[in-house]
PDB file of C-alpha atoms in Angstrom:
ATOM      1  CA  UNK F  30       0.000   0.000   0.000  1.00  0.00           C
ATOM      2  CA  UNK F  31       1.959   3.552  -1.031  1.00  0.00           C
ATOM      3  CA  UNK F  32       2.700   5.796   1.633  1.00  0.00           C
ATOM      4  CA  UNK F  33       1.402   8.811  -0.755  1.00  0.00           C
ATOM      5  CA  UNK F  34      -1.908   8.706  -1.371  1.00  0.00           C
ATOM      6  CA  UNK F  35      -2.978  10.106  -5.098  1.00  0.00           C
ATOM      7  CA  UNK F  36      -6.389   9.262  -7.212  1.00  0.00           C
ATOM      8  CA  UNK F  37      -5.963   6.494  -9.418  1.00  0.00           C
ATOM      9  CA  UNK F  38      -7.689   8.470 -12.051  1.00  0.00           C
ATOM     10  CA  UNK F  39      -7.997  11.956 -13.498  1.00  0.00           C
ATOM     11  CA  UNK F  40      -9.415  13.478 -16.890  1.00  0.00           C
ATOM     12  CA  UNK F  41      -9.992  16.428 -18.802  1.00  0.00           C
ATOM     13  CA  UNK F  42     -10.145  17.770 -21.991  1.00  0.00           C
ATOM     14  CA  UNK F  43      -7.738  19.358 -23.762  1.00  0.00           C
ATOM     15  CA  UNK F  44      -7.107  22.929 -22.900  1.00  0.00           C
ATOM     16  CA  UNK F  45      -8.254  22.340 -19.684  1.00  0.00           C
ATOM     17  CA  UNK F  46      -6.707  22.764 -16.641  1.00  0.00           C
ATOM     18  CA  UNK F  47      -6.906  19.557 -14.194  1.00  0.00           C
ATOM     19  CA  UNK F  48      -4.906  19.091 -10.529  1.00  0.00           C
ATOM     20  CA  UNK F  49      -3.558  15.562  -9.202  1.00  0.00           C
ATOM     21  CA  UNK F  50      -3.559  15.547  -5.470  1.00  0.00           C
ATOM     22  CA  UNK F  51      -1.105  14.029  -3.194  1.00  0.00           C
ATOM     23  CA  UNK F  52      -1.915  13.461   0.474  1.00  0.00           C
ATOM     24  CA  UNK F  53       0.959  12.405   3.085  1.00  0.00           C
ATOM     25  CA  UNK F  54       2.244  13.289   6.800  1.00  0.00           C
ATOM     26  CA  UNK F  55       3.923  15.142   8.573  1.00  0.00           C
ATOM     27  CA  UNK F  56       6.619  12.593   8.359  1.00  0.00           C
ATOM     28  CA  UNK F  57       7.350  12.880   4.823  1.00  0.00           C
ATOM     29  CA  UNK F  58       5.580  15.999   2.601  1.00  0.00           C
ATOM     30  CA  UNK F  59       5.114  17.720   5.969  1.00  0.00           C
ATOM     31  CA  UNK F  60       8.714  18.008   6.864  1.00  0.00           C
ATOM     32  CA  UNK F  61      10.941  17.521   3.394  1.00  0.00           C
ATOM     33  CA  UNK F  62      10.424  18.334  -0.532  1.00  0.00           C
ATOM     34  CA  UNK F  63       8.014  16.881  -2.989  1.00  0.00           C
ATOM     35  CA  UNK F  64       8.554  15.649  -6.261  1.00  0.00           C
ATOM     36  CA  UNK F  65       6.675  14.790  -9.265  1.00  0.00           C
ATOM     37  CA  UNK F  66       7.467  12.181 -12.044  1.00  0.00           C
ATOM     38  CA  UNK F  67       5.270  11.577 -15.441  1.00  0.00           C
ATOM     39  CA  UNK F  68       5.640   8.250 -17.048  1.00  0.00           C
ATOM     40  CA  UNK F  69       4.477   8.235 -20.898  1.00  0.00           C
ATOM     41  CA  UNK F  70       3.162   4.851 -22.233  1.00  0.00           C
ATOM     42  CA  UNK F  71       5.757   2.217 -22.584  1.00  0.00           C
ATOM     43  CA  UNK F  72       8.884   4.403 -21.448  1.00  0.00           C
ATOM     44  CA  UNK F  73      10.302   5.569 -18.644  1.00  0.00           C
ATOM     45  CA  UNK F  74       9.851   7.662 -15.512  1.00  0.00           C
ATOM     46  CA  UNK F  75      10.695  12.008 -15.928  1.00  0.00           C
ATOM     47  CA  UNK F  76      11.260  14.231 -13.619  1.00  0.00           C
ATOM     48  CA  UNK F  77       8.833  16.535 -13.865  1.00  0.00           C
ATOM     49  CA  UNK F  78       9.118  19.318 -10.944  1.00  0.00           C
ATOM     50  CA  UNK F  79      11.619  18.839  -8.138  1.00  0.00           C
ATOM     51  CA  UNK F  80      11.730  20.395  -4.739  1.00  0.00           C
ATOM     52  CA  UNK F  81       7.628  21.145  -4.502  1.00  0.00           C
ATOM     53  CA  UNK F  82       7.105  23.689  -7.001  1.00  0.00           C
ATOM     54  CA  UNK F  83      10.723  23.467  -9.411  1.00  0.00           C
ATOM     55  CA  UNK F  84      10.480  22.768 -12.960  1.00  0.00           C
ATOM     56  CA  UNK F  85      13.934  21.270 -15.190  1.00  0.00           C
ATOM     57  CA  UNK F  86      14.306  22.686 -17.963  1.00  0.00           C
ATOM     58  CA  UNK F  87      12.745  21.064 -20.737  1.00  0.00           C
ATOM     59  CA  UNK F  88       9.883  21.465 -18.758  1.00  0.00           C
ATOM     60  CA  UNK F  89       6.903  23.486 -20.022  1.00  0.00           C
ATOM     61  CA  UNK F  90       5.396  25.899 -17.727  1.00  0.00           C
ATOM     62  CA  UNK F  91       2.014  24.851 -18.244  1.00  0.00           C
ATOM     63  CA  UNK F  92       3.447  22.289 -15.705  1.00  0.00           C
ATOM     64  CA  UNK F  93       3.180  23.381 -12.052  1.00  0.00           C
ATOM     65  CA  UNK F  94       3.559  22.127  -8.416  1.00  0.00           C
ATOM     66  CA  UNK F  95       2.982  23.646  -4.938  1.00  0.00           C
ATOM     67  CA  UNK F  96       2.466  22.240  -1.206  1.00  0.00           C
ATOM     68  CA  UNK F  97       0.726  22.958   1.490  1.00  0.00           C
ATOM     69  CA  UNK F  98       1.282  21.309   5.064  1.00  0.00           C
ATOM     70  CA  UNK F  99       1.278  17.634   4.214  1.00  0.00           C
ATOM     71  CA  UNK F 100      -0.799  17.452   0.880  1.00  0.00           C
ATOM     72  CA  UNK F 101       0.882  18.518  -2.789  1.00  0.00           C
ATOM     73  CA  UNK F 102      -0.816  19.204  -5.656  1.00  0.00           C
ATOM     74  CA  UNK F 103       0.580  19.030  -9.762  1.00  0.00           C
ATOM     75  CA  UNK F 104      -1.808  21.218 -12.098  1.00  0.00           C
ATOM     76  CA  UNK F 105      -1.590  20.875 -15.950  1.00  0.00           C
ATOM     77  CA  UNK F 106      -2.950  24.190 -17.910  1.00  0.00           C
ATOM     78  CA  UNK F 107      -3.674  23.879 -21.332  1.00  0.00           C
ATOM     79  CA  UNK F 108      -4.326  20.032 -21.637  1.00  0.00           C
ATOM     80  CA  UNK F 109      -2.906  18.290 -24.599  1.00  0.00           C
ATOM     81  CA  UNK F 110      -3.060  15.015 -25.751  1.00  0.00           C
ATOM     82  CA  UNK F 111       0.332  14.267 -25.197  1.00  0.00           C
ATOM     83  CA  UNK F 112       0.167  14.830 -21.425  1.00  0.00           C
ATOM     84  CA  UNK F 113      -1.597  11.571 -21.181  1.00  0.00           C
ATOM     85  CA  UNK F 114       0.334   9.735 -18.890  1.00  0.00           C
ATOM     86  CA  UNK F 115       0.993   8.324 -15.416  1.00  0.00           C
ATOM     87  CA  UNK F 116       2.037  11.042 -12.327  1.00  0.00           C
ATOM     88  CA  UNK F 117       3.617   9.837  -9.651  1.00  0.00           C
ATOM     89  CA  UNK F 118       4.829  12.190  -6.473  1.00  0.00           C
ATOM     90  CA  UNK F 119       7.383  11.255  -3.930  1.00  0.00           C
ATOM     91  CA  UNK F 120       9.117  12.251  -0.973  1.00  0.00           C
ATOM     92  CA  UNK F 121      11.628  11.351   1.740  1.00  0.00           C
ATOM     93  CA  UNK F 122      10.411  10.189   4.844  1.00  0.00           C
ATOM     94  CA  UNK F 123      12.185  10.820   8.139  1.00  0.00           C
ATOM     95  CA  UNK F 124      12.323   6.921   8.882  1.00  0.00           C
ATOM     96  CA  UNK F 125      14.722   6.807   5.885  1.00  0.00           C
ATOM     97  CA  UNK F 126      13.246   6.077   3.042  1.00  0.00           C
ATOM     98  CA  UNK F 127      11.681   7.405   0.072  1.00  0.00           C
ATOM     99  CA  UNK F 128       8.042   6.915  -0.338  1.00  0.00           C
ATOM    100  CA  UNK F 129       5.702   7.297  -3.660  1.00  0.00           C
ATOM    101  CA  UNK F 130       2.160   7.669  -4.620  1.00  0.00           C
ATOM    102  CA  UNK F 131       0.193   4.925  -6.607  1.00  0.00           C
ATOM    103  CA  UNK F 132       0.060   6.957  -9.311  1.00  0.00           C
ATOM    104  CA  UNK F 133      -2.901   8.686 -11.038  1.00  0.00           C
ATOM    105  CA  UNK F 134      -3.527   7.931 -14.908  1.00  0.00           C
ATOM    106  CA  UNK F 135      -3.919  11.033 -16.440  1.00  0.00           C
ATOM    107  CA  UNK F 136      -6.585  10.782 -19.742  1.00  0.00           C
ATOM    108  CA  UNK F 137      -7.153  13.224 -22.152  1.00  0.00           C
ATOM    109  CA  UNK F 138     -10.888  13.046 -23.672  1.00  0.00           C
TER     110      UNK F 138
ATOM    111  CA  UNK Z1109      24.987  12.928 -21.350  1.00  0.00           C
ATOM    112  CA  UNK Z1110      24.303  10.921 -18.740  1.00  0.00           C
ATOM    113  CA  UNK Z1111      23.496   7.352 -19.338  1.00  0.00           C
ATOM    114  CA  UNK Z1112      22.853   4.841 -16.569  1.00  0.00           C
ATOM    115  CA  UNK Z1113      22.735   1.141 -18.290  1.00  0.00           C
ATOM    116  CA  UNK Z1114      21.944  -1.627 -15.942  1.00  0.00           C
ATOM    117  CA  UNK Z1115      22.553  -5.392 -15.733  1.00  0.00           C
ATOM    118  CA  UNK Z1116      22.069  -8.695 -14.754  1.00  0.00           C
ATOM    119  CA  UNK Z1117      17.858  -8.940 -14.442  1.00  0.00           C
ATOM    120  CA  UNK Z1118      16.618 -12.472 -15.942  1.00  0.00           C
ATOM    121  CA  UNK Z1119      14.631 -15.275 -14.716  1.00  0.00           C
ATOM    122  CA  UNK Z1120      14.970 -16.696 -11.318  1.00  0.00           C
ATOM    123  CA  UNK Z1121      13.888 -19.208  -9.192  1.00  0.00           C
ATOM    124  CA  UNK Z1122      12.276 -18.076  -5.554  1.00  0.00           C
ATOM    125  CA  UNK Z1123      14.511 -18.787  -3.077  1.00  0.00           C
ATOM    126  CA  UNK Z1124      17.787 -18.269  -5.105  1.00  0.00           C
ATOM    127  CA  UNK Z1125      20.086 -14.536  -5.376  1.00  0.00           C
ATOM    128  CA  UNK Z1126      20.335 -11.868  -8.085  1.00  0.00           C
ATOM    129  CA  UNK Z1127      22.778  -9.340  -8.321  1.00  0.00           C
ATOM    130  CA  UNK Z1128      22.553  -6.261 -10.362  1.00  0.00           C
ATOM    131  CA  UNK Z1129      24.896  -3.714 -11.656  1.00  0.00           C
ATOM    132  CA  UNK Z1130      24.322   0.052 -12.896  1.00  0.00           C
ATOM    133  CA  UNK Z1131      27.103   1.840 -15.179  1.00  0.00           C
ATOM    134  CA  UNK Z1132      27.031   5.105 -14.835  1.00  0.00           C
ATOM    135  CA  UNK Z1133      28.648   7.796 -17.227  1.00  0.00           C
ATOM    136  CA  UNK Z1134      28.649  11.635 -18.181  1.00  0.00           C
ATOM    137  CA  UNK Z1135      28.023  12.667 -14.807  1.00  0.00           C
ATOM    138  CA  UNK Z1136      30.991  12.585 -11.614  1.00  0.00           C
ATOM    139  CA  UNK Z1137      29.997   9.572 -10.213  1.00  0.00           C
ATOM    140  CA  UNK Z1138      30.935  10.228  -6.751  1.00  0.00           C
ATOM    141  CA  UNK Z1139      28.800  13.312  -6.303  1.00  0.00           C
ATOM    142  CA  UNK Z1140      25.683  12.036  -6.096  1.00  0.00           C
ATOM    143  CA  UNK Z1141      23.364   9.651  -3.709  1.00  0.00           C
ATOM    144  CA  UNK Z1142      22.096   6.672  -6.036  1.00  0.00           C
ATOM    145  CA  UNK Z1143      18.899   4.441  -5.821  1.00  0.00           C
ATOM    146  CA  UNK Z1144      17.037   1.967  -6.854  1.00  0.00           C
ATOM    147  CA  UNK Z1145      13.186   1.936  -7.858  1.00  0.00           C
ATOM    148  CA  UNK Z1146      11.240  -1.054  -9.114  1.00  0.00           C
ATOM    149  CA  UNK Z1147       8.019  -1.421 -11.169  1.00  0.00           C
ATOM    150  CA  UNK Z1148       6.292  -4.451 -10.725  1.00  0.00           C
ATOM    151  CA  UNK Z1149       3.786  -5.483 -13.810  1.00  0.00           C
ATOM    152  CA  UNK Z1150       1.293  -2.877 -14.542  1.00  0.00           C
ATOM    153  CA  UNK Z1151       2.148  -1.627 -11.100  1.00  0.00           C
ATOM    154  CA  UNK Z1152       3.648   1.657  -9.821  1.00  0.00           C
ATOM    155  CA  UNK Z1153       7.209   2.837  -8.690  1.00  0.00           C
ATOM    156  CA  UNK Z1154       8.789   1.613  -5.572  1.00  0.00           C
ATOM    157  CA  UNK Z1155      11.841   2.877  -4.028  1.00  0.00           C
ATOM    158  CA  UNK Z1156      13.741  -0.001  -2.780  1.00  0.00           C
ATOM    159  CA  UNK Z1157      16.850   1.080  -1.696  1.00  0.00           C
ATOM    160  CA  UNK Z1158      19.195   4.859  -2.083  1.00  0.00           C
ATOM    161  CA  UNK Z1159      22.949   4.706  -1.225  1.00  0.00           C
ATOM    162  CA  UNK Z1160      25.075   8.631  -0.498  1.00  0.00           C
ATOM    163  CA  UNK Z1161      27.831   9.483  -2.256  1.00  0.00           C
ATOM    164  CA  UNK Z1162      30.072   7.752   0.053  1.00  0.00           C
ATOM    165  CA  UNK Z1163      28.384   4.955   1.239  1.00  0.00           C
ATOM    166  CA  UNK Z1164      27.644   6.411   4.539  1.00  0.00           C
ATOM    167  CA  UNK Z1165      24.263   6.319   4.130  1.00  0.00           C
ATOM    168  CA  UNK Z1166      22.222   3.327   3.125  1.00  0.00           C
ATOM    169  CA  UNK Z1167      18.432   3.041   3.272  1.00  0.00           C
ATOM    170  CA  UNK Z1168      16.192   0.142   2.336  1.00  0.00           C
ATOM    171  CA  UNK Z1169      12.326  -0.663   2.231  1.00  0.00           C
ATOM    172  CA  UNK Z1170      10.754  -2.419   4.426  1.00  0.00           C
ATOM    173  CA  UNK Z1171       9.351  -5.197   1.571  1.00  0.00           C
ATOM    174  CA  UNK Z1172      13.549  -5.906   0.823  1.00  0.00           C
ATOM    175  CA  UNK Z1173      15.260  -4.946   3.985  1.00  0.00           C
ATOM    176  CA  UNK Z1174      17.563  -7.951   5.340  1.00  0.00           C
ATOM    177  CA  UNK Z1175      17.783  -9.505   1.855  1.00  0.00           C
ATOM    178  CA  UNK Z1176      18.917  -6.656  -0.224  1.00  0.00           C
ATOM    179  CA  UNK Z1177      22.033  -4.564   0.115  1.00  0.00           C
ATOM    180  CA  UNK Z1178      23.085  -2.009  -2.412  1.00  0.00           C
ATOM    181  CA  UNK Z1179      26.629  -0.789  -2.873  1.00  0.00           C
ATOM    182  CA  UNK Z1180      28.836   1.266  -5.274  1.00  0.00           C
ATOM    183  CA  UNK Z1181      32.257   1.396  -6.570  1.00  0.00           C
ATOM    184  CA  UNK Z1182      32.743   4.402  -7.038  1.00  0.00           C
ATOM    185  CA  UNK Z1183      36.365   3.758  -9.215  1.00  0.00           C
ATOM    186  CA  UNK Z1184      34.270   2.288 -11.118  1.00  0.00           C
ATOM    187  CA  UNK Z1185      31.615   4.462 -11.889  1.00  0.00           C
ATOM    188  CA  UNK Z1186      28.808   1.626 -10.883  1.00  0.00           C
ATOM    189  CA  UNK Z1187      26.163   0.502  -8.747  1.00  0.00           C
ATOM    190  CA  UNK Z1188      24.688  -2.976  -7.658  1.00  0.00           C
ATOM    191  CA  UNK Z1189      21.800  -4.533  -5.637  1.00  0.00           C
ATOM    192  CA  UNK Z1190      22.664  -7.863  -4.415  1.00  0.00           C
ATOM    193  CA  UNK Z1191      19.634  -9.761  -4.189  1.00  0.00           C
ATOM    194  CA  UNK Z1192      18.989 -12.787  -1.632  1.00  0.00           C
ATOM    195  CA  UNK Z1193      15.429 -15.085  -1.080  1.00  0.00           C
ATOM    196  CA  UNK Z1194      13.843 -14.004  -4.012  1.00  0.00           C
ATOM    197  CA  UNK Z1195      10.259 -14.205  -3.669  1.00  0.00           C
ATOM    198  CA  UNK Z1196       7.750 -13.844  -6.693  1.00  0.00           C
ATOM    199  CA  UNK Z1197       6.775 -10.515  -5.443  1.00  0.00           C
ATOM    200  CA  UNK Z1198      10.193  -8.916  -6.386  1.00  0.00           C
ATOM    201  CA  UNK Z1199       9.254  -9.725  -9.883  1.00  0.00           C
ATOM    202  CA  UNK Z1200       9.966  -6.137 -11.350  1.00  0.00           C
ATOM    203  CA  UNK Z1201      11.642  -4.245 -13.609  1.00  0.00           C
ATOM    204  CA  UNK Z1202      14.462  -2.471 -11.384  1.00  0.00           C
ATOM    205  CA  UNK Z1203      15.353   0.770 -12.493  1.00  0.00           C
ATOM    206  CA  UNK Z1204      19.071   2.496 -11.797  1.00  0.00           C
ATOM    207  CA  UNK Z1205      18.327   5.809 -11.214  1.00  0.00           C
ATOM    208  CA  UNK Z1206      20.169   9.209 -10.019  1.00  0.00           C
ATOM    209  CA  UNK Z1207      19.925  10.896  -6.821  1.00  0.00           C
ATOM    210  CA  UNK Z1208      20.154  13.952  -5.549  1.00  0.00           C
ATOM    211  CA  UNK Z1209      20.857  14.552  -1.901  1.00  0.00           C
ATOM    212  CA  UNK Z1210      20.747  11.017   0.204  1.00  0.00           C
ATOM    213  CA  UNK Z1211      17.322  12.350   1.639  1.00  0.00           C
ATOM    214  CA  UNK Z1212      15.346  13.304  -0.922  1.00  0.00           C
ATOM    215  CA  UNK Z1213      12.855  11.868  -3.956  1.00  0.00           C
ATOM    216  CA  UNK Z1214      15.183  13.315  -6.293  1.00  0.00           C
ATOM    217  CA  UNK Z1215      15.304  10.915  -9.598  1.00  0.00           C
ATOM    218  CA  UNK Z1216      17.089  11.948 -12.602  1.00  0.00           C
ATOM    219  CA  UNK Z1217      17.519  10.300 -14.659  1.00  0.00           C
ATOM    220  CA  UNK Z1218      16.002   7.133 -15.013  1.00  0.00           C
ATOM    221  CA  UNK Z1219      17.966   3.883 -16.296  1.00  0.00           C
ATOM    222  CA  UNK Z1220      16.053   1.930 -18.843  1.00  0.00           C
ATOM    223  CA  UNK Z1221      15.800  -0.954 -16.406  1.00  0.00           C
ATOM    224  CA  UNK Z1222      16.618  -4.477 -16.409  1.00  0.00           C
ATOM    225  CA  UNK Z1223      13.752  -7.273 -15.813  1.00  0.00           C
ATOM    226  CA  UNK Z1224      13.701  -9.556 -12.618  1.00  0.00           C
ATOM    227  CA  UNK Z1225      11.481 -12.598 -12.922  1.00  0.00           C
ATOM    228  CA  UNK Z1226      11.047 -14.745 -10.180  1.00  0.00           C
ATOM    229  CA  UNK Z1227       9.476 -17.786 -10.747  1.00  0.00           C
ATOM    230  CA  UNK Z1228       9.635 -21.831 -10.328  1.00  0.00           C
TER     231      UNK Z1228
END
């Protein structure tokens, strides 16, 4: 069972703007960063913002994150069909060890 | 670029060890905190185990913890996760990955993974 707690499901269409949640404690987002990773069909995990609210470059800024006590959010503006995908967040946790969500699938309609 | 190729996955029976290797290149090795995440089938991303620069530092799930240990070499630019009583629930394609600081969620980038089966 994932420490993280995300919905296994979110839509929109495109153009929209739609918000994966990620709930944790204090032990974990409460305390120390959040990160987010997208994972296109058949290839592997990105990087897609690092330390809560940090995009890489390479990164469009329609991607952003942000994190508030011990819940994170990742919003997508301007939904396109190539942002259909699986999100996962992640953060340390104070008992050593990383932790991750169970992902949410991301579909475009 | 930095290109993190990893080794030794393949078919194995429960019970019996694995060991895997990561090369890493086009980045200064030593710097950085490495880790491991698997993805069982269909399934999401688990961290199993994160190692500091130095080796100083180890940290392991609580699914692998007493049969895994992770090292690195750091002369030679690689990582490995030594593998012991298998069980069919490890069955997962274990991904090499780089850290950032030893205490964070920090993954980039992302190996292309090498399959573990574990089966009879």
């Amino acid at each position: 069972q994932p420490v993280l707690t995300q919905p296994p499901s979110a839509s929109g269409t495109p153009g929209q703007r739609v918000t994966i949640s990620c709930s944790g404690s204090g032990s974990n987002i409460g305390t120390n960063f959040v990160y987010w990773y997208q994972q296109l069909p058949g290839t592997t995990p990105k990087l897609l913002i690092y330390r809560n609210n940090q995009r890489p470059s390479g990164v469009p800024d329609r991607f952003s994150g942000s994190k508030s006590g011990t819940s994170a959010s990742l919003a997508i503006s301007g939904l396109r069909a190539e942002d259909e995908a699986d999100y996962y967040c992640a953060a340390w946790d104070d008992s050593i060890h990383v932790v991750f969500g169970g992902g949410t699938k991301l579909t475009v309609l | 670029e930095v290109q993190l190729v990893e080794s030794g996955g393949g078919l194995v029976q429960p019970g019996r060890p694995l060991t895997l290797s990561c090369a890493a290149s086009g980045f200064n090795f030593d710097d950085y905190a490495m880790h491991w995440v698997r993805q069982g089938p269909g399934k999401g991303l688990e961290w199993v185990s994160g190692i500091n620069w130095n080796s100083e530092y180890i940290g392991y799930a609580e699914s692998v913890r007493g049969r895994f240990t992770i090292s690195r070499d750091n002369a030679k630019n690689s990582l490995y996760l030594q593998m012991n009583s298998l069980r069919p629930e490890d069955t997962a394609l274990y991904y090499c990955v780089k850290g950032g600081g030893f205490d964070e969620g920090w993954f980039d980038p992302w190996g292309q993974g090498t399959l573990v089966t574990v089966s009879s």
